[in-house]
């Protein structure tokens, strides 16, 4: 049973327990190792009552011979028994169940899947059930695969064939399966598969080139199956996510454009102007939040350095009101400019803004203040 539990315990245990089909795991002698909720509910057992009990003991005595023969037959290879039998409910009433018992040699275990058959169901009910499962798989565009790590044999489910758009009769091998990936993805998936053979699972979103040449985004995942501490096979899922991925990429591109536009708007709302040799002016309009103040400071400092500016004029004519946070942002901009060796000049302070700055106790230490931009430029020219 440890072999079964090694494969993604969380996901696979949930699948095992929530499946509507009857699922069970038996040892080589046909004794219960585990049975899922659907199996227990149909027959009225709690798990503790089943574990360790022979499967044949719950088969109606008149129909148990074939089942006992399967378990007693032994054999070294894989084998499958498909039956429709009456199983005994805990109250000894019969329940007709269609079962498939598969003996897996390398796991030393027997896996059982089945479903309850009701009297009104026709002989074609099982086939219809299988058709529904196939259609669900096709709708979800999820296929499966398995690799025998000892022989290299590769198995694909029907949906995996459809996703690759391969013709009927195509026999996949590991090398050709990897070569379906795009050139830039081949090294990635190769490294992932090699890591999986060493016991490391993977879950990747990559592109393949189908047999018809279509470039397709897929989600490929693989998980190792251990026996005696060694990886004996790999199993995984293969999903067509092309529509979703292309919408995601389109959304990311649109968000990038929006961000560029936002940055451009911010730059336009606070342009850095070279008004004279070595003289820069920064008109500020509106409120300053943390993000905008940081962006303005970064652009202003870069301009001071790149143009070797001696003066930086901060024009607050477009600022109608300030709060404590805005005043703090302005002070930090001025101090940053001074640290680079340029002189700060503040212009255009409105009366209402001046009163607020006084009430807040904010001052522009080391910075000159003048009434307007014209006076600031004159001051810079006299200084030069």
Coordinates of C-alpha atoms in Angstrom, one line a residue:
X1 CA 0.0 0.0 0.0
X2 CA 3.0 2.3 0.5
X3 CA 3.5 2.2 -3.2
X4 CA 0.0 3.7 -3.8
X5 CA 0.5 6.3 -1.0
X6 CA 3.8 7.5 -2.5
X7 CA 2.1 9.1 -5.4
X8 CA 1.0 12.6 -4.4
X9 CA -0.7 11.6 -1.2
X10 CA -2.9 14.7 -0.8
X11 CA -4.3 14.8 -4.3
X12 CA -4.6 11.1 -5.0
X13 CA -6.1 10.3 -1.5
X14 CA -8.7 13.0 -2.1
X15 CA -9.5 11.6 -5.5
X16 CA -9.7 8.1 -4.1
X17 CA -12.1 9.0 -1.4
X18 CA -14.4 11.4 -3.3
X19 CA -14.7 9.3 -6.5
X20 CA -18.2 8.2 -7.2
X21 CA -16.9 4.9 -8.5
X22 CA -16.2 1.9 -6.3
X23 CA -12.4 1.8 -5.7
X24 CA -10.4 -0.7 -3.6
X25 CA -6.8 -1.9 -3.2
X26 CA -6.1 -5.6 -2.3
X27 CA -2.9 -7.5 -1.5
X28 CA -1.8 -10.4 -3.7
X29 CA -3.9 -12.9 -1.6
X30 CA -7.1 -10.8 -2.3
X31 CA -7.4 -9.2 1.2
X32 CA -8.6 -5.6 1.5
X33 CA -5.9 -3.0 2.0
X34 CA -8.2 0.0 1.4
X35 CA -11.7 0.8 0.1
X36 CA -13.0 4.2 -0.8
X37 CA -16.2 5.8 0.7
X38 CA -18.3 4.9 -2.3
X39 CA -17.4 1.2 -2.0
X40 CA -18.1 1.2 1.8
X41 CA -21.4 3.1 1.4
X42 CA -22.7 0.7 -1.2
X43 CA -22.0 -2.3 1.0
X44 CA -22.6 -0.7 4.4
X45 CA -19.2 -1.4 5.9
X46 CA -16.9 0.8 7.9
X47 CA -13.2 0.8 6.8
X48 CA -12.0 -1.1 9.9
X49 CA -14.4 -4.0 9.1
X50 CA -13.0 -4.5 5.6
X51 CA -9.2 -4.0 6.0
X52 CA -7.6 -7.4 6.1
X53 CA -10.7 -9.3 5.1
X54 CA -10.8 -11.5 1.9
X55 CA -12.6 -9.9 -1.0
X56 CA -14.1 -13.3 -1.9
X57 CA -15.8 -13.3 1.5
X58 CA -18.2 -10.5 0.4
X59 CA -19.0 -12.1 -2.9
X60 CA -22.2 -14.1 -3.0
X61 CA -21.3 -17.8 -2.4
X62 CA -22.9 -18.9 -5.6
X63 CA -20.7 -16.6 -7.6
X64 CA -17.4 -16.6 -5.7
X65 CA -15.6 -19.4 -7.5
X66 CA -14.3 -17.3 -10.3
X67 CA -13.0 -14.6 -8.0
X68 CA -11.2 -17.1 -5.7
X69 CA -9.6 -18.7 -8.8
X70 CA -8.2 -15.3 -9.8
X71 CA -6.6 -14.7 -6.4
X72 CA -5.4 -18.3 -6.0
X73 CA -4.0 -18.4 -9.6
X74 CA -1.1 -16.2 -8.6
X75 CA 1.1 -15.6 -11.6
X76 CA 4.0 -13.2 -12.1
X77 CA 2.6 -10.9 -14.8
X78 CA -0.2 -8.4 -14.9
X79 CA -3.7 -9.7 -15.2
X80 CA -7.2 -8.3 -15.3
X81 CA -10.5 -9.9 -14.3
X82 CA -13.8 -8.2 -15.4
X83 CA -16.9 -9.5 -13.7
X84 CA -20.4 -8.6 -12.7
X85 CA -21.2 -10.2 -9.4
X86 CA -23.5 -10.0 -6.4
X87 CA -21.7 -8.6 -3.4
X88 CA -23.1 -9.0 0.0
X89 CA -24.2 -6.0 2.0
X90 CA -23.4 -5.9 5.7
X91 CA -27.0 -7.0 6.3
X92 CA -26.4 -9.9 3.8
X93 CA -28.6 -8.5 1.1
X94 CA -27.1 -8.7 -2.4
X95 CA -25.8 -5.7 -4.4
X96 CA -25.0 -6.3 -8.1
X97 CA -21.6 -4.7 -8.9
X98 CA -19.7 -4.5 -12.1
X99 CA -16.0 -4.8 -11.3
X100 CA -12.6 -4.8 -12.9
X101 CA -9.7 -6.3 -10.8
X102 CA -6.2 -5.6 -12.1
X103 CA -3.2 -7.4 -10.7
X104 CA 0.0 -5.2 -11.1
X105 CA 3.1 -7.3 -10.8
X106 CA 5.6 -4.6 -9.9
X107 CA 3.3 -3.2 -7.2
X108 CA 2.5 -6.6 -5.7
X109 CA -1.1 -5.4 -5.4
X110 CA -4.5 -5.7 -7.0
X111 CA -6.5 -2.6 -7.9
X112 CA -10.3 -2.8 -8.1
X113 CA -12.7 -0.4 -9.8
X114 CA -16.4 -0.8 -10.2
X115 CA -19.9 0.5 -10.1
X116 CA -23.2 -0.7 -8.8
X117 CA -25.5 -2.1 -11.5
X118 CA -29.2 -1.6 -10.9
X119 CA -31.9 -3.9 -12.2
X120 CA -33.3 -1.4 -14.7
X121 CA -29.9 -0.9 -16.4
X122 CA -29.4 -2.6 -19.7
X123 CA -26.4 -4.6 -20.7
X124 CA -25.0 -1.5 -22.5
X125 CA -25.0 0.6 -19.3
X126 CA -21.3 -0.1 -18.6
X127 CA -20.3 1.0 -22.1
X128 CA -22.4 4.1 -21.8
X129 CA -20.7 4.9 -18.5
X130 CA -17.3 4.5 -20.1
X131 CA -18.5 6.8 -23.0
X132 CA -19.5 9.5 -20.5
X133 CA -16.1 9.3 -18.8
X134 CA -14.4 9.6 -22.2
X135 CA -16.5 12.7 -23.1
X136 CA -15.7 14.3 -19.7
X137 CA -12.0 13.8 -20.4
X138 CA -12.4 15.3 -23.8
X139 CA -14.3 18.3 -22.5
X140 CA -11.7 19.0 -19.9
X141 CA -8.9 18.4 -22.4
X142 CA -7.0 16.4 -19.8
X143 CA -5.1 13.3 -20.8
X144 CA -2.8 10.9 -18.9
X145 CA 0.5 9.1 -19.5
X146 CA 2.6 6.5 -17.8
X147 CA 6.3 5.4 -18.4
X148 CA 7.8 2.2 -17.2
X149 CA 11.2 3.4 -15.8
X150 CA 12.8 0.0 -16.4
X151 CA 11.7 -0.7 -20.0
X152 CA 11.1 2.9 -21.2
X153 CA 7.6 1.8 -22.5
X154 CA 5.2 4.8 -22.7
X155 CA 1.5 4.7 -22.5
X156 CA -0.9 7.6 -23.5
X157 CA -4.6 7.9 -22.8
X158 CA -7.0 8.6 -25.7
X159 CA -7.1 12.4 -24.9
X160 CA -3.3 12.6 -24.9
X161 CA -3.4 11.3 -28.4
X162 CA -6.0 13.9 -29.4
X163 CA -4.0 16.8 -27.9
X164 CA -0.9 15.8 -29.9
X165 CA -3.1 15.4 -33.0
X166 CA -1.3 12.2 -34.0
X167 CA -2.7 9.7 -36.5
X168 CA -4.3 6.4 -35.6
X169 CA -1.8 3.7 -34.9
X170 CA 0.9 6.1 -33.6
X171 CA 3.0 4.5 -31.0
X172 CA 4.7 7.0 -28.6
X173 CA 8.1 6.5 -27.1
X174 CA 9.7 8.8 -24.6
X175 CA 12.1 10.4 -27.0
X176 CA 9.5 11.2 -29.6
X177 CA 7.1 12.5 -26.9
X178 CA 9.7 15.0 -25.7
X179 CA 10.4 16.0 -29.3
X180 CA 6.8 17.2 -29.6
X181 CA 7.8 20.2 -27.4
X182 CA 9.0 23.4 -29.0
X183 CA 12.8 23.8 -29.3
X184 CA 13.0 26.2 -26.3
X185 CA 10.9 23.9 -24.1
X186 CA 12.8 20.6 -24.9
X187 CA 15.7 21.3 -22.4
X188 CA 13.2 22.2 -19.7
X189 CA 11.0 19.1 -20.1
X190 CA 14.1 16.8 -20.6
X191 CA 15.5 18.0 -17.3
X192 CA 12.1 17.6 -15.6
X193 CA 11.7 14.0 -16.8
X194 CA 15.2 13.1 -15.8
X195 CA 14.5 14.6 -12.3
X196 CA 11.3 12.6 -12.1
X197 CA 13.2 9.4 -12.8
X198 CA 15.3 10.3 -9.8
X199 CA 12.2 10.8 -7.6
X200 CA 11.3 14.5 -8.2
X201 CA 7.9 15.5 -9.4
X202 CA 7.2 18.4 -11.8
X203 CA 4.3 20.6 -12.9
X204 CA 5.1 22.9 -15.9
X205 CA 3.4 25.1 -18.5
X206 CA 5.1 24.7 -21.9
X207 CA 4.4 24.7 -25.6
X208 CA 4.3 21.8 -28.0
X209 CA 4.1 21.5 -31.7
X210 CA 1.4 19.0 -32.6
X211 CA 1.6 16.5 -35.4
X212 CA -0.2 19.1 -37.7
X213 CA 2.3 21.8 -36.8
X214 CA 0.0 23.7 -34.4
X215 CA 1.8 25.5 -31.5
X216 CA -0.1 24.7 -28.3
X217 CA 0.3 25.6 -24.6
X218 CA 0.0 22.5 -22.3
X219 CA 0.3 21.8 -18.6
X220 CA 2.5 18.8 -18.2
X221 CA 3.0 17.1 -14.8
X222 CA 4.8 14.0 -13.7
X223 CA 5.1 12.1 -10.5
X224 CA 7.4 9.1 -9.6
X225 CA 6.1 5.8 -8.3
X226 CA 8.4 4.0 -5.8
X227 CA 9.0 0.4 -5.0
X228 CA 11.6 -0.6 -2.4
X229 CA 13.0 2.9 -2.5
X230 CA 13.4 2.9 -6.3
X231 CA 11.4 4.7 -9.0
X232 CA 9.7 2.0 -11.0
X233 CA 7.5 4.1 -13.2
X234 CA 6.3 7.7 -13.8
X235 CA 2.7 8.8 -14.1
X236 CA 1.3 12.1 -15.0
X237 CA -1.3 14.4 -16.6
X238 CA -1.3 16.3 -19.8
X239 CA -3.7 19.2 -20.3
X240 CA -4.5 21.5 -23.2
X241 CA -4.4 25.0 -21.6
X242 CA -3.9 26.9 -24.8
X243 CA -7.0 29.1 -24.7
X244 CA -6.5 30.0 -21.0
X245 CA -2.7 30.7 -21.5
X246 CA -3.3 32.9 -24.5
X247 CA -5.9 34.9 -22.6
X248 CA -3.5 35.2 -19.6
X249 CA -0.7 36.4 -21.9
X250 CA -3.0 38.9 -23.5
X251 CA -4.1 40.2 -20.1
X252 CA -0.5 40.6 -19.0
X253 CA 0.3 42.5 -22.2
X254 CA -2.7 44.8 -21.6
X255 CA -1.6 45.3 -18.0
X256 CA 1.9 46.2 -19.1
X257 CA 0.4 48.8 -21.6
X258 CA -1.7 50.3 -18.8
X259 CA 1.3 50.5 -16.5
X260 CA 3.3 52.3 -19.3
X261 CA 0.4 54.7 -19.8
X262 CA 0.2 55.3 -16.1
X263 CA 3.9 56.1 -15.9
X264 CA 3.6 58.4 -18.9
X265 CA 0.6 60.2 -17.3
X266 CA 2.6 60.6 -14.1
X267 CA 5.6 62.0 -16.0
X268 CA 3.3 64.5 -17.8
X269 CA 1.7 65.6 -14.6
X270 CA 5.2 66.3 -13.1
X271 CA 7.6 67.0 -16.0
X272 CA 11.2 67.8 -15.4
X273 CA 12.1 70.8 -17.5
X274 CA 15.6 72.2 -18.2
X275 CA 15.0 75.9 -18.2
X276 CA 18.6 76.9 -18.4
X277 CA 22.1 75.4 -18.4
X278 CA 22.4 73.6 -15.0
X279 CA 18.9 74.7 -14.0
X280 CA 16.0 72.2 -13.7
X281 CA 12.4 72.9 -12.9
X282 CA 9.8 70.5 -11.6
X283 CA 6.2 71.7 -11.6
X284 CA 4.0 69.7 -9.2
X285 CA 0.3 69.5 -9.7
X286 CA -2.2 67.9 -7.4
X287 CA -1.6 65.7 -4.3
X288 CA 1.5 63.7 -3.6
X289 CA 1.1 60.1 -2.4
X290 CA 3.9 57.8 -1.4
X291 CA 4.2 56.1 -4.8
X292 CA 4.1 59.4 -6.8
X293 CA 6.5 61.1 -4.5
X294 CA 9.0 58.2 -4.9
X295 CA 8.7 58.2 -8.6
X296 CA 9.2 62.0 -8.9
X297 CA 12.2 61.9 -6.5
X298 CA 13.8 59.2 -8.6
X299 CA 13.4 61.0 -11.9
X300 CA 14.5 64.3 -10.4
X301 CA 17.7 62.9 -8.9
X302 CA 18.5 61.1 -12.1
X303 CA 18.1 64.4 -14.0
X304 CA 20.3 66.3 -11.5
X305 CA 23.1 63.8 -11.9
X306 CA 22.8 63.3 -15.7
X307 CA 22.7 67.0 -16.4
X308 CA 25.1 68.1 -13.6
X309 CA 22.5 70.6 -12.5
X310 CA 23.4 73.2 -9.9
X311 CA 19.8 74.3 -9.2
X312 CA 16.6 72.4 -8.9
X313 CA 13.4 74.4 -8.8
X314 CA 10.3 72.8 -7.1
X315 CA 7.3 74.8 -8.4
X316 CA 4.2 74.3 -6.1
X317 CA 1.9 76.6 -8.0
X318 CA -0.4 73.7 -9.0
X319 CA -0.7 72.5 -5.4
X320 CA -3.8 74.0 -3.8
X321 CA -3.6 72.3 -0.5
X322 CA -1.3 70.1 1.5
X323 CA -1.6 67.7 4.4
X324 CA 1.1 66.4 6.7
X325 CA 2.0 63.5 4.4
X326 CA 2.3 65.8 1.3
X327 CA 4.5 68.3 3.2
X328 CA 6.8 65.4 4.3
X329 CA 7.1 64.2 0.7
X330 CA 8.1 67.7 -0.4
X331 CA 10.8 68.0 2.3
X332 CA 12.2 64.6 1.4
X333 CA 12.5 65.6 -2.3
X334 CA 14.3 68.8 -1.3
X335 CA 16.7 67.0 1.0
X336 CA 17.5 64.4 -1.7
X337 CA 18.4 67.1 -4.2
X338 CA 20.7 68.8 -1.7
X339 CA 22.5 65.6 -0.9
X340 CA 23.6 65.5 -4.6
X341 CA 25.1 69.0 -4.2
X342 CA 22.4 71.0 -6.0
X343 CA 20.6 74.0 -4.5
X344 CA 16.8 73.7 -4.0
X345 CA 14.5 76.6 -4.7
X346 CA 10.8 76.4 -3.9
X347 CA 8.3 78.6 -5.7
X348 CA 4.6 79.2 -6.0
X349 CA 3.6 78.5 -2.4
X350 CA 0.0 79.7 -2.1
X351 CA -1.3 81.5 1.1
X352 CA -3.5 78.5 2.1
X353 CA -0.5 76.1 1.6
X354 CA 1.8 78.4 3.6
X355 CA -0.6 78.6 6.5
X356 CA -0.9 74.8 6.5
X357 CA 2.9 74.4 6.4
X358 CA 3.3 76.7 9.4
X359 CA 0.6 74.9 11.4
X360 CA 2.2 71.6 10.7
X361 CA 5.7 72.9 11.6
X362 CA 7.1 71.9 8.2
X363 CA 10.0 73.9 7.0
X364 CA 12.3 73.7 3.9
X365 CA 15.7 73.9 5.7
X366 CA 18.4 74.9 3.3
X367 CA 16.0 75.7 0.4
X368 CA 15.3 79.2 -1.0
X369 CA 11.7 80.2 -1.5
X370 CA 10.6 82.8 -4.0
X371 CA 7.1 83.9 -5.2
X372 CA 7.1 82.4 -8.7
X373 CA 9.1 80.5 -11.3
X374 CA 10.3 83.6 -13.1
X375 CA 11.9 85.0 -9.9
X376 CA 13.5 81.6 -9.3
X377 CA 15.1 81.5 -12.8
X378 CA 16.4 85.1 -12.3
X379 CA 17.9 84.0 -9.0
X380 CA 19.7 81.1 -10.7
X381 CA 21.0 83.3 -13.4
X382 CA 22.5 85.8 -10.9
X383 CA 24.0 82.9 -9.0
X384 CA 25.7 81.6 -12.2

